[in-house]
Amino acid sequence: MEITTRNNAEHKSKANDYVHEVFELVKQRNPGEKEFLQATREIFDSLRPVFLKHPEYIHNGILERITEPDRVITFRVAWEDDTGKVQVNRGFRVQFNNSLGPYKGGIRFHPTVNSSIMKFLAFEQTFKNALTGQPIGAGKGGSDFNPKGKSEREIMRFTQSFITELSKYIGPDMDVPAGDIGVGKREIGYMFGQYNRLRGGYEAGVFTGKDPNHGGSLGRKEATGYGTVYFVEEMLKNVNDSFEGKKVVVSGSGNVAIYAMEKAIELGAVVLACSDSTGYIYDPKGINVETIKQLKEFDSKRIREYTKTHPNAVYHDGCTDIWSVACDIALPCATQNEMDKDDAIMLIENGVRAVGEGANMPCTEDAILAFQAKGVLFAPAKAANAGGVAVSAMEMSQNSMRLSWTVEEVDEKLKTVMKNIYTSCYSAAESYGHPGNLVIGANIAGFLKVADAMVAHGIH
Ligand code: NDP
């Protein structure tokens, strides 16, 4: 008995030492990469119980290998603006892990894009893509190019220059990019056209997020937002609750936010507020999502314009104050680290019951801990927003079969994927001693899939 207890203590300390040592190594190798270190720390904290049960992962150096990208490609993107001036941006593609399939992940055009943000997104994608159960590896890419205020032709010239360089590293069985912030079906269309022009063929499977009229999947545009709501719905069902009659606040008003709002409203909720990067609107009668679509998807207007057609609504300058609006369910769907501990405390004091991350890493670690300490149901991004990439993988399947599924078929498959993700996160949390903690459950469930494939494929 004494020996068993001593063995257990030794095992525990070996697992803890391993996690600690590898994290120190990651810090040394990636100095100043705040977002990447934040994402790795969160995963590492969750994985301690895994190494206790599976010392073979320590023996195979899985943590050291899984935190080092397969490769990071950075490149110059030179292009000419409408005045004839030469502009230079930096392009990135982080091919993080292909143990489960071709690298897969979006491309972001935003002035904040840097190596740390690209690596954090690609690292998160590794676990998210594994959770979908689809045969896809993980990557992420982008540029510090700011599409705001650029003409249509400037966007086309920039995008063509970006993909001319990146085309050397991607392909349907190699790396399949998609959209993200600042990259929608228009930009994907330009990349696809230029890639085919360079290759002299038509490789439908090289990008996802294409226009459904030109090789894209129906239901892709809606998938991330709808998927987030389906995941939160599962979480609520588990405590005999639902969206019906709930007050919801959604940050952002882009692709993820719009379709999260649409689905929440369809399920009987009232969305009271949404935002853009300059401010938020509060509509006591409930946000009209069709107006938001018109403003954001078609007219590229600021969110404050909403009040022109909805005089009951109020516009507030400053986007972070949106979390002062009392609600039952909060869905941060804008960007990373948009909700901190103070925001979380405000939401808790105002009675929030569930939080679902539609964006990638929108809540800081302290905010998540605050929710968990007060028993608020919390759906982490890598599980809750995996619906987008899951439907992207479905687009790849449709492209290789040269057929198109109906929107109903895609939505049905999306629902099943989100339900399965919820179940695997919930079960992993339970089996590894943290019942109900979906952050830990998602990290462990995703990690196990990738780690097993890495062990099977040998050390490289
Ligand atoms: P979009 O570019 O379509 O929309 C982003 C929205 O967030 C815009 O309304 C933008 O406002 C707003 N925004 C940006 N910064 C802030 C801020 N600090 N506070 C409030 N609002 C802000 O991007 P997506 O909807 O595609 O992506 C949103 C998030 O979801 C990102 O984290 C992305 O990585 C993640 N995600 C996206 C997926 C997808 O399928 N699209 C898949 C999985 C994750 P403005 O109009 O002023 O710029």
Coordinates of C-alpha atoms and ligand atoms in Angstrom, one line a residue:
M1 CA 0.0 0.0 0.0
E2 CA 2.7 2.4 1.0
I3 CA 4.7 1.5 -2.1
T4 CA 1.7 2.1 -4.3
T5 CA 1.2 5.5 -2.7
R6 CA 4.8 6.3 -3.2
N7 CA 4.7 5.1 -6.8
N8 CA 1.7 7.3 -7.5
A9 CA 3.4 10.3 -5.9
E10 CA 6.5 9.7 -8.1
H11 CA 4.4 9.3 -11.2
K12 CA 2.6 12.6 -10.4
S13 CA 5.8 14.5 -9.8
K14 CA 7.3 13.0 -13.0
A15 CA 4.3 14.1 -15.1
N16 CA 4.4 17.6 -13.5
D17 CA 8.1 18.0 -14.0
Y18 CA 7.7 17.0 -17.6
V19 CA 5.0 19.6 -18.3
H20 CA 7.0 22.2 -16.4
E21 CA 10.3 21.5 -18.2
V22 CA 8.7 21.5 -21.7
F23 CA 6.8 24.8 -21.0
E24 CA 10.1 26.4 -19.9
L25 CA 11.6 25.2 -23.2
V26 CA 8.7 26.6 -25.2
K27 CA 9.1 30.0 -23.4
Q28 CA 12.8 30.1 -24.2
R29 CA 12.2 29.2 -27.9
N30 CA 9.4 31.7 -28.4
P31 CA 10.4 34.8 -26.5
G32 CA 7.8 37.6 -26.3
E33 CA 5.2 35.5 -28.2
K34 CA 2.4 36.4 -25.8
E35 CA -0.6 34.8 -27.5
F36 CA 1.3 31.6 -28.4
L37 CA 2.5 31.2 -24.8
Q38 CA -1.0 31.9 -23.5
A39 CA -2.4 29.2 -25.7
T40 CA 0.3 26.6 -24.8
R41 CA 0.0 27.3 -21.1
E42 CA -3.7 26.6 -21.2
I43 CA -3.2 23.3 -22.9
F44 CA -0.3 22.3 -20.7
D45 CA -2.3 22.9 -17.5
S46 CA -5.0 20.6 -18.8
L47 CA -2.7 17.8 -19.8
R48 CA -1.1 16.9 -16.5
P49 CA -3.6 14.0 -15.8
V50 CA -2.9 12.6 -19.3
F51 CA 0.8 12.1 -18.7
L52 CA 0.0 10.4 -15.4
K53 CA -2.0 7.8 -17.3
H54 CA 0.1 7.6 -20.4
P55 CA 3.9 7.8 -19.7
E56 CA 4.4 6.6 -23.3
Y57 CA 3.7 10.1 -24.4
I58 CA 6.6 11.4 -22.3
H59 CA 8.8 8.7 -23.7
N60 CA 7.9 9.7 -27.2
G61 CA 8.5 13.4 -26.5
I62 CA 5.0 14.3 -27.7
L63 CA 4.7 17.6 -25.8
E64 CA 8.1 18.9 -27.2
R65 CA 7.1 17.9 -30.7
I66 CA 3.4 19.0 -30.7
T67 CA 4.4 22.6 -29.6
E68 CA 7.0 23.0 -32.4
P69 CA 5.3 23.8 -35.8
D70 CA 6.3 21.5 -38.7
R71 CA 7.3 24.7 -40.5
V72 CA 6.7 28.5 -40.4
I73 CA 6.8 30.2 -43.8
T74 CA 7.1 34.0 -43.8
F75 CA 7.3 36.0 -47.0
R76 CA 7.3 39.5 -48.5
V77 CA 4.0 40.6 -50.2
A78 CA 4.7 43.5 -52.5
W79 CA 1.8 45.1 -54.4
E80 CA 0.9 48.4 -56.0
D81 CA -1.8 50.6 -54.6
D82 CA -4.3 52.7 -56.7
T83 CA -1.9 55.7 -56.6
G84 CA 0.9 53.6 -58.1
K85 CA 2.9 53.5 -54.9
V86 CA 4.5 50.2 -54.0
Q87 CA 3.4 48.7 -50.7
V88 CA 5.0 45.9 -48.8
N89 CA 3.3 43.6 -46.3
R90 CA 4.4 40.4 -44.5
G91 CA 2.8 37.1 -45.3
F92 CA 2.7 34.0 -43.0
R93 CA 1.7 30.4 -43.2
V94 CA 2.2 28.2 -40.1
Q95 CA 2.0 24.5 -41.0
F96 CA 1.6 23.2 -37.5
N97 CA 0.8 19.5 -37.6
N98 CA -0.3 17.1 -40.3
S99 CA -0.6 13.9 -38.3
L100 CA -4.3 13.6 -39.0
G101 CA -4.4 15.0 -42.6
P102 CA -3.4 17.9 -44.8
Y103 CA -2.7 21.2 -43.0
K104 CA -6.0 23.1 -42.7
G105 CA -6.9 26.5 -41.3
G106 CA -7.9 30.0 -42.2
I107 CA -6.1 33.0 -43.6
R108 CA -6.4 36.3 -41.7
F109 CA -5.9 39.8 -43.1
H110 CA -5.6 42.2 -40.2
P111 CA -3.0 44.8 -39.1
T112 CA -2.4 42.9 -35.8
V113 CA -1.2 39.7 -37.6
N114 CA 2.2 38.6 -36.4
S115 CA 4.1 35.4 -35.7
S116 CA 2.7 35.0 -32.2
I117 CA -0.9 35.3 -33.3
M118 CA -0.3 33.0 -36.3
K119 CA 1.3 30.3 -34.1
F120 CA -1.4 30.5 -31.4
L121 CA -4.1 30.1 -34.0
A122 CA -2.4 27.2 -35.7
F123 CA -1.6 25.5 -32.4
E124 CA -5.3 25.8 -31.3
Q125 CA -6.3 24.6 -34.7
T126 CA -4.4 21.3 -34.1
F127 CA -6.7 20.3 -31.3
K128 CA -9.8 21.8 -32.8
N129 CA -9.4 20.0 -36.1
A130 CA -8.8 16.7 -34.2
L131 CA -12.0 17.2 -32.3
T132 CA -14.1 17.4 -35.5
G133 CA -13.2 13.7 -36.2
Q134 CA -12.4 14.7 -39.8
P135 CA -9.1 13.7 -41.5
I136 CA -7.5 17.2 -41.3
G137 CA -4.2 18.5 -39.9
A138 CA -3.7 22.1 -38.8
G139 CA -2.3 25.3 -40.1
K140 CA -3.0 29.1 -40.1
G141 CA -1.9 31.9 -42.2
G142 CA -2.4 35.6 -43.0
S143 CA -0.9 39.0 -43.4
D144 CA -0.7 42.3 -41.6
F145 CA -2.5 43.8 -44.6
N146 CA -5.5 46.0 -43.5
P147 CA -8.3 45.5 -46.0
K148 CA -10.3 48.5 -44.4
G149 CA -10.4 51.4 -46.7
K150 CA -8.8 49.6 -49.7
S151 CA -10.5 49.5 -53.1
E152 CA -11.8 46.3 -54.6
R153 CA -8.8 46.3 -57.1
E154 CA -6.3 46.9 -54.3
I155 CA -7.6 43.9 -52.4
M156 CA -7.4 41.8 -55.6
R157 CA -3.8 42.9 -56.3
F158 CA -2.7 42.3 -52.8
T159 CA -4.4 38.9 -52.6
Q160 CA -2.9 37.8 -55.9
S161 CA 0.5 38.8 -54.8
F162 CA 0.0 37.0 -51.4
I163 CA -1.1 33.7 -53.1
T164 CA 1.6 33.8 -55.8
E165 CA 4.2 33.2 -53.1
L166 CA 2.0 30.9 -50.9
S167 CA 1.0 28.7 -53.9
K168 CA 4.4 27.0 -53.6
Y169 CA 3.5 25.5 -50.3
I170 CA -0.2 24.5 -50.6
G171 CA -2.3 22.0 -52.5
P172 CA -5.4 19.7 -52.0
D173 CA -3.3 16.9 -50.3
M174 CA -0.8 19.2 -48.7
D175 CA -2.3 22.3 -47.2
V176 CA -5.9 23.6 -47.7
P177 CA -6.4 27.3 -46.5
A178 CA -9.7 28.9 -45.9
G179 CA -11.0 32.3 -44.7
D180 CA -10.8 34.1 -41.3
I181 CA -10.9 37.7 -40.2
G182 CA -10.8 39.9 -43.3
V183 CA -10.9 37.0 -45.7
G184 CA -14.3 35.9 -47.1
K185 CA -15.5 34.3 -50.2
R186 CA -14.4 37.2 -52.4
E187 CA -10.7 37.0 -51.3
I188 CA -10.9 33.2 -51.5
G189 CA -12.2 33.6 -55.0
Y190 CA -9.2 35.8 -56.0
M191 CA -6.7 33.3 -54.4
F192 CA -8.4 30.4 -56.1
G193 CA -8.3 32.1 -59.5
Q194 CA -4.6 33.1 -59.1
Y195 CA -3.6 29.6 -57.9
N196 CA -5.3 27.9 -60.8
R197 CA -3.7 30.5 -63.2
L198 CA -0.2 29.7 -61.8
R199 CA -0.8 25.9 -62.0
G200 CA -2.6 25.9 -65.3
G201 CA -5.4 23.7 -64.1
Y202 CA -8.4 23.6 -61.8
E203 CA -7.8 22.2 -58.4
A204 CA -11.1 22.6 -56.6
G205 CA -9.8 21.1 -53.3
V206 CA -7.0 23.7 -52.7
F207 CA -9.2 26.2 -50.8
T208 CA -12.4 26.0 -48.8
G209 CA -14.8 28.8 -48.1
K210 CA -15.3 29.3 -51.9
D211 CA -18.6 30.7 -53.2
P212 CA -21.2 27.9 -53.3
N213 CA -21.8 28.8 -57.0
H214 CA -18.1 28.1 -57.7
G215 CA -17.1 25.0 -55.8
G216 CA -17.9 26.1 -52.3
S217 CA -20.2 24.2 -49.8
L218 CA -23.6 25.3 -49.0
G219 CA -23.9 26.0 -45.2
R220 CA -20.2 26.9 -44.8
K221 CA -20.9 30.6 -44.3
E222 CA -23.3 29.8 -41.4
A223 CA -21.3 26.9 -40.0
T224 CA -19.1 28.5 -37.3
G225 CA -21.9 30.6 -35.8
Y226 CA -24.5 27.9 -36.0
G227 CA -22.1 25.3 -34.7
T228 CA -21.3 27.5 -31.7
V229 CA -24.9 27.8 -30.8
Y230 CA -25.5 24.0 -31.3
F231 CA -22.6 23.3 -28.9
V232 CA -24.0 25.7 -26.3
E233 CA -27.4 24.1 -26.8
E234 CA -25.9 20.7 -25.9
M235 CA -24.3 22.2 -22.9
L236 CA -27.7 23.7 -21.8
K237 CA -29.6 20.4 -22.5
N238 CA -27.3 18.7 -20.1
V239 CA -28.7 20.9 -17.3
N240 CA -32.3 20.7 -18.7
D241 CA -32.2 24.2 -20.2
S242 CA -32.3 25.7 -23.6
F243 CA -32.1 29.0 -25.6
E244 CA -35.8 29.5 -25.4
G245 CA -36.6 32.9 -23.9
K246 CA -33.0 33.7 -23.0
K247 CA -31.3 37.1 -23.3
V248 CA -28.2 36.8 -25.3
V249 CA -25.3 39.2 -26.0
V250 CA -23.0 38.6 -28.9
S251 CA -19.8 40.5 -29.6
G252 CA -18.7 41.3 -33.1
S253 CA -20.9 41.5 -36.2
G254 CA -18.8 39.6 -38.7
N255 CA -19.3 36.1 -40.1
V256 CA -19.3 34.2 -36.8
A257 CA -21.4 36.7 -34.9
I258 CA -24.1 37.1 -37.5
Y259 CA -24.8 33.4 -37.8
A260 CA -24.6 32.8 -34.0
M261 CA -27.2 35.5 -33.6
E262 CA -29.4 34.1 -36.4
K263 CA -29.4 30.6 -34.8
A264 CA -29.9 31.8 -31.3
I265 CA -32.9 33.8 -32.4
E266 CA -34.3 30.8 -34.3
L267 CA -34.0 28.8 -31.1
G268 CA -36.2 31.3 -29.3
A269 CA -33.6 33.7 -27.7
V270 CA -33.6 37.5 -27.8
V271 CA -30.2 39.0 -28.8
L272 CA -29.9 42.3 -27.0
A273 CA -26.5 43.6 -28.2
C274 CA -23.8 43.1 -30.7
S275 CA -20.7 45.2 -31.7
D276 CA -17.9 46.0 -34.1
S277 CA -14.4 47.3 -33.3
T278 CA -15.6 50.8 -32.6
G279 CA -18.7 50.3 -30.5
Y280 CA -21.8 48.4 -29.7
I281 CA -25.6 48.6 -30.1
Y282 CA -28.2 47.7 -27.6
D283 CA -31.7 47.0 -28.9
P284 CA -34.2 46.2 -26.1
K285 CA -36.6 44.8 -28.6
G286 CA -34.0 42.4 -29.9
I287 CA -31.4 42.9 -32.6
N288 CA -32.7 42.5 -36.2
V289 CA -30.1 40.3 -37.7
E290 CA -31.3 41.0 -41.3
T291 CA -30.4 44.7 -40.7
I292 CA -26.9 43.6 -39.4
K293 CA -26.4 41.4 -42.5
Q294 CA -27.3 44.3 -44.8
L295 CA -24.9 46.7 -42.9
K296 CA -22.0 44.3 -42.6
E297 CA -22.1 41.7 -45.3
F298 CA -23.3 44.0 -48.2
D299 CA -22.8 47.7 -47.3
S300 CA -19.6 47.5 -45.2
K301 CA -21.0 50.1 -42.8
R302 CA -20.3 50.7 -39.1
I303 CA -22.6 49.2 -36.5
R304 CA -23.7 52.6 -35.3
E305 CA -25.8 52.9 -38.6
Y306 CA -28.2 50.4 -37.1
T307 CA -29.9 53.1 -35.0
K308 CA -30.9 54.9 -38.2
T309 CA -33.5 52.2 -39.0
H310 CA -34.1 51.0 -35.4
P311 CA -34.7 54.2 -33.3
N312 CA -35.3 52.1 -30.1
A313 CA -31.7 51.0 -30.2
V314 CA -28.9 52.8 -28.6
Y315 CA -25.3 53.1 -29.9
H316 CA -22.4 53.2 -27.4
D317 CA -18.8 54.1 -28.4
G318 CA -16.2 51.5 -27.3
C319 CA -16.7 47.8 -28.0
T320 CA -15.6 46.2 -24.7
D321 CA -18.4 47.8 -22.7
I322 CA -20.8 45.4 -24.4
W323 CA -20.3 43.0 -21.5
S324 CA -22.0 45.4 -19.1
V325 CA -25.3 44.4 -20.8
A326 CA -27.1 41.9 -18.5
C327 CA -27.7 38.6 -20.2
D328 CA -28.2 34.9 -19.6
I329 CA -25.9 33.8 -22.4
A330 CA -22.8 35.6 -23.7
L331 CA -21.2 34.6 -27.0
P332 CA -17.9 36.4 -27.6
C333 CA -17.5 36.2 -31.4
A334 CA -15.1 39.0 -32.3
T335 CA -11.4 38.4 -31.6
Q336 CA -8.8 37.1 -29.1
N337 CA -8.6 38.4 -25.6
E338 CA -11.7 40.6 -26.0
M339 CA -13.2 39.6 -22.6
D340 CA -11.1 39.9 -19.4
K341 CA -11.6 39.1 -15.7
D342 CA -13.4 42.4 -15.0
D343 CA -15.8 41.8 -17.9
A344 CA -16.4 38.2 -16.6
I345 CA -17.2 39.5 -13.1
M346 CA -19.6 42.0 -14.5
L347 CA -21.4 39.3 -16.5
I348 CA -21.5 37.0 -13.4
E349 CA -22.9 39.8 -11.2
N350 CA -25.6 40.4 -13.9
G351 CA -26.6 36.7 -13.8
V352 CA -24.9 35.1 -16.8
R353 CA -25.5 31.3 -16.9
A354 CA -23.5 30.2 -20.0
V355 CA -20.7 31.5 -22.1
G356 CA -19.8 30.1 -25.5
E357 CA -16.6 31.2 -27.3
G358 CA -17.4 31.8 -31.0
A359 CA -14.1 33.6 -31.6
N360 CA -10.6 32.0 -31.0
M361 CA -9.4 32.6 -27.4
P362 CA -11.8 35.6 -26.8
C363 CA -11.6 35.1 -23.0
T364 CA -8.5 35.6 -21.0
E365 CA -7.4 32.8 -18.6
D366 CA -8.6 34.8 -15.6
A367 CA -12.0 35.4 -17.2
I368 CA -12.4 31.6 -17.7
L369 CA -11.4 30.8 -14.2
A370 CA -13.8 33.4 -12.9
F371 CA -16.7 31.8 -14.8
Q372 CA -15.7 28.3 -13.7
A373 CA -15.4 29.3 -10.1
K374 CA -19.0 30.5 -10.1
G375 CA -20.4 27.5 -11.9
V376 CA -21.1 29.3 -15.2
L377 CA -21.3 26.8 -18.1
F378 CA -18.3 27.5 -20.3
A379 CA -17.8 26.3 -23.9
P380 CA -14.2 26.7 -25.0
A381 CA -13.4 27.9 -28.6
K382 CA -11.6 24.9 -29.9
A383 CA -14.7 22.8 -29.3
A384 CA -17.5 25.4 -29.7
N385 CA -16.3 27.1 -32.9
A386 CA -15.1 23.9 -34.6
G387 CA -18.2 23.8 -36.8
G388 CA -16.6 26.1 -39.4
V389 CA -13.6 23.9 -40.1
A390 CA -15.8 20.7 -39.9
V391 CA -17.9 22.0 -42.8
S392 CA -14.7 23.1 -44.6
A393 CA -13.6 19.4 -44.4
M394 CA -17.1 18.5 -45.8
E395 CA -16.3 21.0 -48.7
M396 CA -13.1 19.1 -49.4
S397 CA -15.1 15.8 -49.5
Q398 CA -17.7 17.3 -51.9
N399 CA -14.9 18.7 -54.1
S400 CA -13.1 15.4 -54.4
M401 CA -16.4 13.5 -55.1
R402 CA -17.4 16.3 -57.5
L403 CA -20.9 16.7 -56.0
S404 CA -22.8 19.1 -53.8
W405 CA -24.8 18.4 -50.7
T406 CA -27.9 20.4 -49.9
V407 CA -27.9 22.9 -47.2
E408 CA -30.1 20.6 -45.1
E409 CA -27.7 17.7 -45.5
V410 CA -24.8 19.9 -44.4
D411 CA -26.6 21.3 -41.5
E412 CA -27.6 17.9 -40.3
K413 CA -24.0 16.7 -40.5
L414 CA -22.9 19.9 -38.7
K415 CA -25.3 19.2 -35.8
T416 CA -24.0 15.6 -35.5
V417 CA -20.4 16.8 -35.4
M418 CA -21.1 19.4 -32.7
K419 CA -23.0 16.9 -30.6
N420 CA -20.1 14.4 -31.0
I421 CA -17.6 17.1 -30.0
Y422 CA -19.6 17.9 -26.9
T423 CA -19.8 14.3 -25.9
S424 CA -16.1 13.6 -26.4
C425 CA -15.2 16.8 -24.4
Y426 CA -17.6 15.9 -21.6
S427 CA -16.4 12.3 -21.4
A428 CA -12.7 13.2 -21.5
A429 CA -13.2 15.7 -18.7
E430 CA -15.0 13.0 -16.6
S431 CA -12.5 10.2 -17.3
Y432 CA -9.5 12.4 -16.4
G433 CA -11.0 13.6 -13.1
H434 CA -12.4 17.0 -14.0
P435 CA -16.2 16.4 -14.5
G436 CA -18.0 19.3 -16.2
N437 CA -14.8 21.2 -17.1
L438 CA -15.1 21.4 -20.9
V439 CA -11.9 23.4 -21.2
I440 CA -9.9 20.5 -19.9
G441 CA -12.1 18.0 -21.7
A442 CA -11.6 19.7 -25.1
N443 CA -7.8 19.9 -24.6
I444 CA -7.5 16.3 -23.6
A445 CA -9.8 14.8 -26.2
G446 CA -8.1 16.8 -29.0
F447 CA -4.6 16.0 -27.7
L448 CA -5.2 12.2 -27.5
K449 CA -6.2 12.0 -31.1
V450 CA -3.1 13.8 -32.4
A451 CA -0.7 12.2 -29.9
D452 CA -1.8 8.7 -30.8
A453 CA -1.3 9.5 -34.5
M454 CA 2.2 11.0 -33.7
V455 CA 3.2 7.9 -31.8
A456 CA 2.0 5.6 -34.6
H457 CA 3.9 7.6 -37.2
G458 CA 7.3 7.4 -35.4
I459 CA 9.6 10.1 -34.3
H460 CA 10.2 12.9 -36.7
Ligands
NDP1 P1 -15.0 38.9 -39.4 O1 -13.9 39.6 -40.0 O2 -16.1 38.5 -40.3 O3 -15.7 39.7 -38.2 C1 -14.9 40.1 -37.1 C2 -15.9 41.0 -36.3 O4 -15.3 41.3 -35.0 C3 -16.1 42.3 -37.0 O5 -17.4 42.7 -36.8 C4 -15.1 43.3 -36.3 O6 -15.5 44.7 -36.4 C5 -15.3 42.8 -34.9 N1 -14.2 43.1 -34.0 C6 -12.8 43.1 -34.3 N2 -12.1 43.4 -33.2 C7 -13.1 43.7 -32.2 C8 -13.0 44.0 -30.9 N3 -11.9 44.2 -30.2 N4 -14.2 44.1 -30.2 C9 -15.4 44.0 -30.8 N5 -15.5 43.6 -32.1 C10 -14.4 43.5 -32.8 O7 -14.3 37.6 -38.7 P2 -15.0 36.2 -38.3 O8 -16.4 36.4 -37.8 O9 -14.7 35.3 -39.4 O10 -14.1 35.8 -37.1 C11 -14.3 36.2 -35.7 C12 -13.5 35.3 -34.8 O11 -13.9 33.9 -35.0 C13 -12.0 35.3 -35.0 O12 -11.4 35.0 -33.7 C14 -11.8 34.0 -35.9 O13 -10.5 33.5 -35.8 C15 -12.8 33.1 -35.3 N6 -13.2 32.0 -36.2 C16 -13.8 32.2 -37.4 C17 -14.2 31.2 -38.2 C18 -14.9 31.4 -39.4 O14 -15.4 30.4 -40.0 N7 -15.1 32.6 -39.9 C19 -13.9 29.8 -37.7 C20 -13.4 29.6 -36.4 C21 -13.0 30.7 -35.7 P3 -15.1 45.6 -37.6 O15 -16.1 45.4 -38.6 O16 -15.1 46.9 -37.0 O17 -13.7 45.2 -38.0

